[in-house]
Short mmCIF file of C-alpha atoms and ligand atoms in Angstrom, two decimals:
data_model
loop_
_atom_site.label_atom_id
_atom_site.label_comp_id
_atom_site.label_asym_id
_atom_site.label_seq_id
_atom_site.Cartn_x
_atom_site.Cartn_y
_atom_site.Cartn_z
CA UNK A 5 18.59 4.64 16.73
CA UNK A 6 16.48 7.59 15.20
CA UNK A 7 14.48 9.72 17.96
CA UNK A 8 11.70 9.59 15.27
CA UNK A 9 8.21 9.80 17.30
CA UNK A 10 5.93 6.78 16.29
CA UNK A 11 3.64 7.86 13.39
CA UNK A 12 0.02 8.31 13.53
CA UNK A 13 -3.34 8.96 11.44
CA UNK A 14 -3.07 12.32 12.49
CA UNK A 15 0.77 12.65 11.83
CA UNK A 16 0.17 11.63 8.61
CA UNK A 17 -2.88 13.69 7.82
CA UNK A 18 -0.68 16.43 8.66
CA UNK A 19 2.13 15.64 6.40
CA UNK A 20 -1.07 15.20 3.46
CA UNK A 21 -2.13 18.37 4.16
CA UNK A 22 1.55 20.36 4.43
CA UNK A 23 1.97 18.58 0.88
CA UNK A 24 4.83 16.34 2.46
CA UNK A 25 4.73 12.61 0.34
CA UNK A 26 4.73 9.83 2.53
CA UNK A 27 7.36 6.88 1.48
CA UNK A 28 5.89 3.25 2.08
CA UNK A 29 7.35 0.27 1.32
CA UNK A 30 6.49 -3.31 1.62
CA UNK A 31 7.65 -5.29 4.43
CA UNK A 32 7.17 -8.57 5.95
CA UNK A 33 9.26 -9.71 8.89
CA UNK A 34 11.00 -7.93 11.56
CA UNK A 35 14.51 -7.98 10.23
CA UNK A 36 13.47 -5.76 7.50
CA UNK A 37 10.68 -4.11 9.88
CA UNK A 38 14.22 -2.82 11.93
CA UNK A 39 15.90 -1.34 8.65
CA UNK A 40 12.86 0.25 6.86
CA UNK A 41 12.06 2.19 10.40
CA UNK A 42 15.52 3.19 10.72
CA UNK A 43 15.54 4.43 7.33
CA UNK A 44 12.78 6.77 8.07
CA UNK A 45 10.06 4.58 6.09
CA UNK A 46 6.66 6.49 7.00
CA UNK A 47 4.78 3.06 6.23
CA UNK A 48 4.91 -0.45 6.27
CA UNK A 49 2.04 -2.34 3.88
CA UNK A 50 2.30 -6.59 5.58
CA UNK A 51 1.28 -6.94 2.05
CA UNK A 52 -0.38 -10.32 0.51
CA UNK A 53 2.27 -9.76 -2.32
CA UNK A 54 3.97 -11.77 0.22
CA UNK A 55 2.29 -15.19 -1.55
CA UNK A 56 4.55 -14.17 -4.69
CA UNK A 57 7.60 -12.66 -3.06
CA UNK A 58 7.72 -15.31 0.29
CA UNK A 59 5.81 -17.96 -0.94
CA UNK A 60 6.29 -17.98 -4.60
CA UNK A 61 2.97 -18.03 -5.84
CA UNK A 62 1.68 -16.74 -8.64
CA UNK A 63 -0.97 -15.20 -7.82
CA UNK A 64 -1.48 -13.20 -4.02
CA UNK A 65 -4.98 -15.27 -4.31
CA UNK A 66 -3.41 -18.40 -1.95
CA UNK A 67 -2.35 -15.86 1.37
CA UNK A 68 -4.70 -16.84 4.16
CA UNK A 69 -5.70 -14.49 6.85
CA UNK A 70 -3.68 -16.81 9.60
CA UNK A 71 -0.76 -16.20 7.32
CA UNK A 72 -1.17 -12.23 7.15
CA UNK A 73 -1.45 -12.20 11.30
CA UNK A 74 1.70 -14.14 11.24
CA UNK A 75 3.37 -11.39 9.19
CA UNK A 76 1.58 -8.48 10.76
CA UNK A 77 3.07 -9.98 14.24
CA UNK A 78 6.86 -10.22 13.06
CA UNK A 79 6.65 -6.73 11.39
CA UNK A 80 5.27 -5.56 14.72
CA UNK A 81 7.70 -6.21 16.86
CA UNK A 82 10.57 -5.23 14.44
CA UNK A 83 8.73 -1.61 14.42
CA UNK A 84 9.26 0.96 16.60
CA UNK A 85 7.96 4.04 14.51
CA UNK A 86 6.31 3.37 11.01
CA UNK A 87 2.65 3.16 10.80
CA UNK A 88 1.63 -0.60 9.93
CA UNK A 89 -1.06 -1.24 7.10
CA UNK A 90 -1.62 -5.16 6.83
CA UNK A 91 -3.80 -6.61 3.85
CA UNK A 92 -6.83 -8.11 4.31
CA UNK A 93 -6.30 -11.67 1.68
CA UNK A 94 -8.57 -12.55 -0.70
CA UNK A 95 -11.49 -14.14 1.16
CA UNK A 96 -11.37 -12.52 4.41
CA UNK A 97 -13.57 -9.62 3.76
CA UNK A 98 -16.09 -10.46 0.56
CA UNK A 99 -18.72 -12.69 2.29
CA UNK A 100 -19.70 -10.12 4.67
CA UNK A 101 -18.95 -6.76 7.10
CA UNK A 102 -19.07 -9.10 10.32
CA UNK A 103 -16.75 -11.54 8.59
CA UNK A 104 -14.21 -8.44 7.30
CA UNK A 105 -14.56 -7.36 11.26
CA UNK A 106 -13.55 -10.23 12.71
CA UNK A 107 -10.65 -11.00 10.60
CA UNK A 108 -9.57 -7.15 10.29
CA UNK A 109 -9.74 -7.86 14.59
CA UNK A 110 -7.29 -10.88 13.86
CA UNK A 111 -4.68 -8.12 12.03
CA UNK A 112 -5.22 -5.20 14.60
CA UNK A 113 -4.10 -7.80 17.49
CA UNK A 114 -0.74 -8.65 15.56
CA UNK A 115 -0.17 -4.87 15.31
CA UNK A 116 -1.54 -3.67 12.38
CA UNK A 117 -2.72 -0.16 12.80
CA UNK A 118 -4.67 -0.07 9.54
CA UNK A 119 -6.08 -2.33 7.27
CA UNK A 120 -6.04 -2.11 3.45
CA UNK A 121 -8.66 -3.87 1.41
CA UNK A 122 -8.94 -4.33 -2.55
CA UNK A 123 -12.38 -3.37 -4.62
CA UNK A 124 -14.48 -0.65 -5.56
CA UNK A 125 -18.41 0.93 -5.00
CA UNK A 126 -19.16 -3.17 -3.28
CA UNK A 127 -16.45 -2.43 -0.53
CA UNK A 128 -18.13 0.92 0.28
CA UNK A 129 -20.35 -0.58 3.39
CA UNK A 130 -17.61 -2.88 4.83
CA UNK A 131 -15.10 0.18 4.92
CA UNK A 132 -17.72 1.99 6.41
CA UNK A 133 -18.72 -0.57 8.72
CA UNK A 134 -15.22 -1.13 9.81
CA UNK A 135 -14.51 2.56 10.34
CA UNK A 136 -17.33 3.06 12.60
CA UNK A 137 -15.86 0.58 14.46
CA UNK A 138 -12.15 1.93 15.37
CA UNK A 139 -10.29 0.17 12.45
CA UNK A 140 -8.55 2.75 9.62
CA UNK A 141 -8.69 1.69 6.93
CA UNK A 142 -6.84 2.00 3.28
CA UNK A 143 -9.06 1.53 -0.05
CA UNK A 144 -7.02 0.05 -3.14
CA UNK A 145 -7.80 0.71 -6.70
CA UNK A 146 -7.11 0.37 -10.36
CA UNK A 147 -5.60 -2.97 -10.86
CA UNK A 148 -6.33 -4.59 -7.75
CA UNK A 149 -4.20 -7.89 -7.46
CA UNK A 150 -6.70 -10.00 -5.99
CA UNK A 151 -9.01 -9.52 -9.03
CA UNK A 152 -6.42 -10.45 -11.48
CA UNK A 153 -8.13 -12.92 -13.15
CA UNK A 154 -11.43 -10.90 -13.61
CA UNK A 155 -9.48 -7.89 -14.77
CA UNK A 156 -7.87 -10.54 -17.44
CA UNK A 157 -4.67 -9.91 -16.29
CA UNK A 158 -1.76 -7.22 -15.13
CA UNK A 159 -3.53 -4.97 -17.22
CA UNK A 160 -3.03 -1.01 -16.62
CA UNK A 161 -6.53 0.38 -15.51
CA UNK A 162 -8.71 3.59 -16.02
CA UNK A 163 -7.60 4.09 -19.25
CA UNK A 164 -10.60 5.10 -21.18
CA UNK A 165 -12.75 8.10 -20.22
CA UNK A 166 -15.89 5.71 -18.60
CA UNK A 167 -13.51 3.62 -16.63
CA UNK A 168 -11.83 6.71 -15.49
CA UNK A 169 -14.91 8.21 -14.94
CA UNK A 170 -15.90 4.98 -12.45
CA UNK A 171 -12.67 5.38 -10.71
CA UNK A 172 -13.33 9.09 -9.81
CA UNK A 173 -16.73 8.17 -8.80
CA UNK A 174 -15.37 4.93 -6.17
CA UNK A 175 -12.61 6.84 -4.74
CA UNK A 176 -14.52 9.57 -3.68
CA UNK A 177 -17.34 7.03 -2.02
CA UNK A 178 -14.46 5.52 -0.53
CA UNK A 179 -13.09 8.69 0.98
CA UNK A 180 -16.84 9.20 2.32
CA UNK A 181 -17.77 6.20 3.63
CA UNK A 182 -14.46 6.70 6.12
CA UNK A 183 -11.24 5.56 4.22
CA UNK A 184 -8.41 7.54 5.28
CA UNK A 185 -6.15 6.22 2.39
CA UNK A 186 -6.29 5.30 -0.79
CA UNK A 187 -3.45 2.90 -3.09
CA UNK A 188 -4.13 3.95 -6.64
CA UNK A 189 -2.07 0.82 -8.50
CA UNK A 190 -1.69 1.16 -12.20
CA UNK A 191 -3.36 3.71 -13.46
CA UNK A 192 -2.43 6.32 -16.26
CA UNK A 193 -0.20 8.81 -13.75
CA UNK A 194 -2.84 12.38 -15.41
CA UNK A 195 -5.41 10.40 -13.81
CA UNK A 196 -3.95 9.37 -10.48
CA UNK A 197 -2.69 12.93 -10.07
CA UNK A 198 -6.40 14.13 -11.08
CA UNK A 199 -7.96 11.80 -8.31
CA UNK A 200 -5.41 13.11 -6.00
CA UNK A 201 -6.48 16.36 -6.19
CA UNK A 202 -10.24 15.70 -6.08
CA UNK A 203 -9.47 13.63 -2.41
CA UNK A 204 -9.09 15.21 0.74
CA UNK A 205 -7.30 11.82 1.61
CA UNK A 206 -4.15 10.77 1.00
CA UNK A 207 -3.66 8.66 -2.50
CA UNK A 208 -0.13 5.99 -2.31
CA UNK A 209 0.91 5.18 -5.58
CA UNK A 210 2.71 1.84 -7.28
CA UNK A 211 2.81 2.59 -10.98
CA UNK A 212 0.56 5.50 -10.50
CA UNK A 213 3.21 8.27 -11.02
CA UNK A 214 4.27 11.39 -9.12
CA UNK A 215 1.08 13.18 -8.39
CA UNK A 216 0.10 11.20 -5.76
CA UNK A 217 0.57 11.91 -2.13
CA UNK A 218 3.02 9.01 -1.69
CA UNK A 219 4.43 5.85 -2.84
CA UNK A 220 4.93 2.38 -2.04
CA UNK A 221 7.39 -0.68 -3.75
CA UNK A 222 7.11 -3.98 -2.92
CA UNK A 223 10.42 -4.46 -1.19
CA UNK A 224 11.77 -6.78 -3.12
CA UNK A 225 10.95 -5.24 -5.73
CA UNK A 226 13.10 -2.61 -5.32
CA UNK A 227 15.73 -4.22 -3.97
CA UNK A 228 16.35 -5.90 -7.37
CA UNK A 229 15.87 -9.76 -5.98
CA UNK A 230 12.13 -10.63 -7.10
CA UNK A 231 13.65 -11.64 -10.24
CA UNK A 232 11.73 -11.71 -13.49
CA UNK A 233 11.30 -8.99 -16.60
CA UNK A 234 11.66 -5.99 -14.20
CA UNK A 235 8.33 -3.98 -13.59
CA UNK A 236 8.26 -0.66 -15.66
CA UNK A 237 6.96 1.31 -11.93
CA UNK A 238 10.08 -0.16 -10.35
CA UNK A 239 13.76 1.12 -9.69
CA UNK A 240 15.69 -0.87 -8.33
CA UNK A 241 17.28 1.35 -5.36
CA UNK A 242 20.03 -1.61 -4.57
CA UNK A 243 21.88 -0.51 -7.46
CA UNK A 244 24.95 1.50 -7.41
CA UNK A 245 24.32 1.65 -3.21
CA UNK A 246 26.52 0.54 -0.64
CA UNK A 247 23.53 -1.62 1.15
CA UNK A 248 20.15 -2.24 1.81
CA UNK A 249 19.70 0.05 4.52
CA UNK A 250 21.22 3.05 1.65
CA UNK A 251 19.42 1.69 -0.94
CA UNK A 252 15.98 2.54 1.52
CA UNK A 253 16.91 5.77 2.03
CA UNK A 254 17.50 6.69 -1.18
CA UNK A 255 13.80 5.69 -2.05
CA UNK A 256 12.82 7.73 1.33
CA UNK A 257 14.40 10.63 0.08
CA UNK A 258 13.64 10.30 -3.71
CA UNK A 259 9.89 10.17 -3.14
CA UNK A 260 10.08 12.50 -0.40
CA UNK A 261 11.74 15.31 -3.02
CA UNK A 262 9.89 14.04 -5.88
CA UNK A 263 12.81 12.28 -7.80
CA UNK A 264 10.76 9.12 -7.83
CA UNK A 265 8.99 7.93 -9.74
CA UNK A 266 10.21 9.64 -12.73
CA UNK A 267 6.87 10.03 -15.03
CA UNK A 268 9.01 9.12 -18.40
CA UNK A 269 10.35 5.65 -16.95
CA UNK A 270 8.07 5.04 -14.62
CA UNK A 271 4.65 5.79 -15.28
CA UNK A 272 1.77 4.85 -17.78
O1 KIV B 7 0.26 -6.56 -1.48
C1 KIV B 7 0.90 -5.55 -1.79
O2 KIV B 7 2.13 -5.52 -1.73
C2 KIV B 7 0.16 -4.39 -2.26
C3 KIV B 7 0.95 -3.29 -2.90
C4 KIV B 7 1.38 -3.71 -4.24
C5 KIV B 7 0.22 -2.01 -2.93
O3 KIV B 7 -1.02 -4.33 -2.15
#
């Protein structure tokens, strides 16, 4: 067993500000919870990709918020060290702050030590509402999964200068109203690097390239058994390693030194 010391906010906020990346991956039972902490993952995301990679869905639009406790519990107790974001699904947070607070509650109480939510300059008040009351929590932008009908698909985002331009401007009321994270998903890598250094927060990148302050896979995904055209953001780690537990720690150590993503194969 590692004698890492349980991560925190403020562990983290220290590694941001030393310039160390943080490695995330996606996780979503304790089985895997065991190997990724072993392996020196900073942070596990209970992600609702779970509807497509669990479930088989094909959308993440399905995952109900009894389903993401459910998750958030079994990563829990597989943890010892890594710091535990769980998603809030599609329909727990919209309607109102007081509805996001009581489901975010539901999350916190399986473990969870952050929550992350989808959406832009409309999300502002609930992350700030949430905040004020105890719960981190990790804004997610550019192509935002739960919105992938609206966004007519899984469609790169911020490419032209105005939607750029609106990205800059929500990330940095995100970072005010009290987010102490921010998942930039799909956007062109200049850009994601630019936002990066306009935040004093931490950005986690999934086909975002390398000038963000950290990554994050969906499991699976880089394990090579989602199946399906491969993702261009993806490597898949399982390759040419003797295991899953190497395969982990090769993506621990490639995003820790900055080998991955590679901006010619990976990013947009
Ligand atoms: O649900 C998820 O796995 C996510 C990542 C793709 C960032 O939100």
């Amino acid at each position: 067993m590692s004698n890492r010391k349980p991560l925190t906010l403020h562990r983290l906020r220290e590694m941001h500000a030393a310039g160390k990346k943080i490695a995330m991956l996606t996780c979503y039972d304790a089985a895997f919870a065991r190997v990724l902490d072993e392996a020196d993952v900073d942070s596990l995301l209970v992600g609702d990709s779970l509807g497509m990679v669990l479930q088989g869905r094909p959308s993440t639009l399905a995952v109900s918020i009894e389903e993401m406790a459910y998750h958030t519990g079994c990563v829990a107790r597989g943890n010892r060290t890594a710091w535990i974001i769980a998603d809030m699904p599609f329909g727990s947070y919209q309607e109102s702050a007081e509805v996001a607070m009581r489901n975010a509650a539901l999350l916190m109480q399986q473990g969870a030590q952050m929550i992350k939510l989808e959406g832009g300059a409309w999300t502002v008040p609930i992350v700030r509402f949430l905040v004020d009351r105890g719960i981190p929590v990790c804004a997610h932008l550019g192509f935002t999964p739960q919105s992938v009908h609206a966004l007519g698909g899984y469609r790169v985002q911020g490419r032209d200068e105005a939607a750029a331009r609106a990205l800059r401007c929500q990330s940095e009321e995100l970072a005010a109203a009290g987010a102490a994270m921010l998942v930039l998903e799909m956007v062109p890598a200049s850009l994601a690097r630019d936002l990066t250094n306009a935040l004093s927060i931490p950005t986690i990148g999934i086909g975002a390239g390398s000038g963000c302050s950290g990554q994050v896979l969906v499991l699976h995904d880089m394990l090579g058994v989602t199946g399906g055209e491969p993702l261009r953001f993806v490597r898949n780690f399982l390759d040419g390693s003797a295991g899953i537990a190497q395969a982990v720690r090769q993506y621990v150590t490639d995003v820790r030194d900055g080998r991955f993503p590679d901006d010619a194969l990976h990013s947009f």
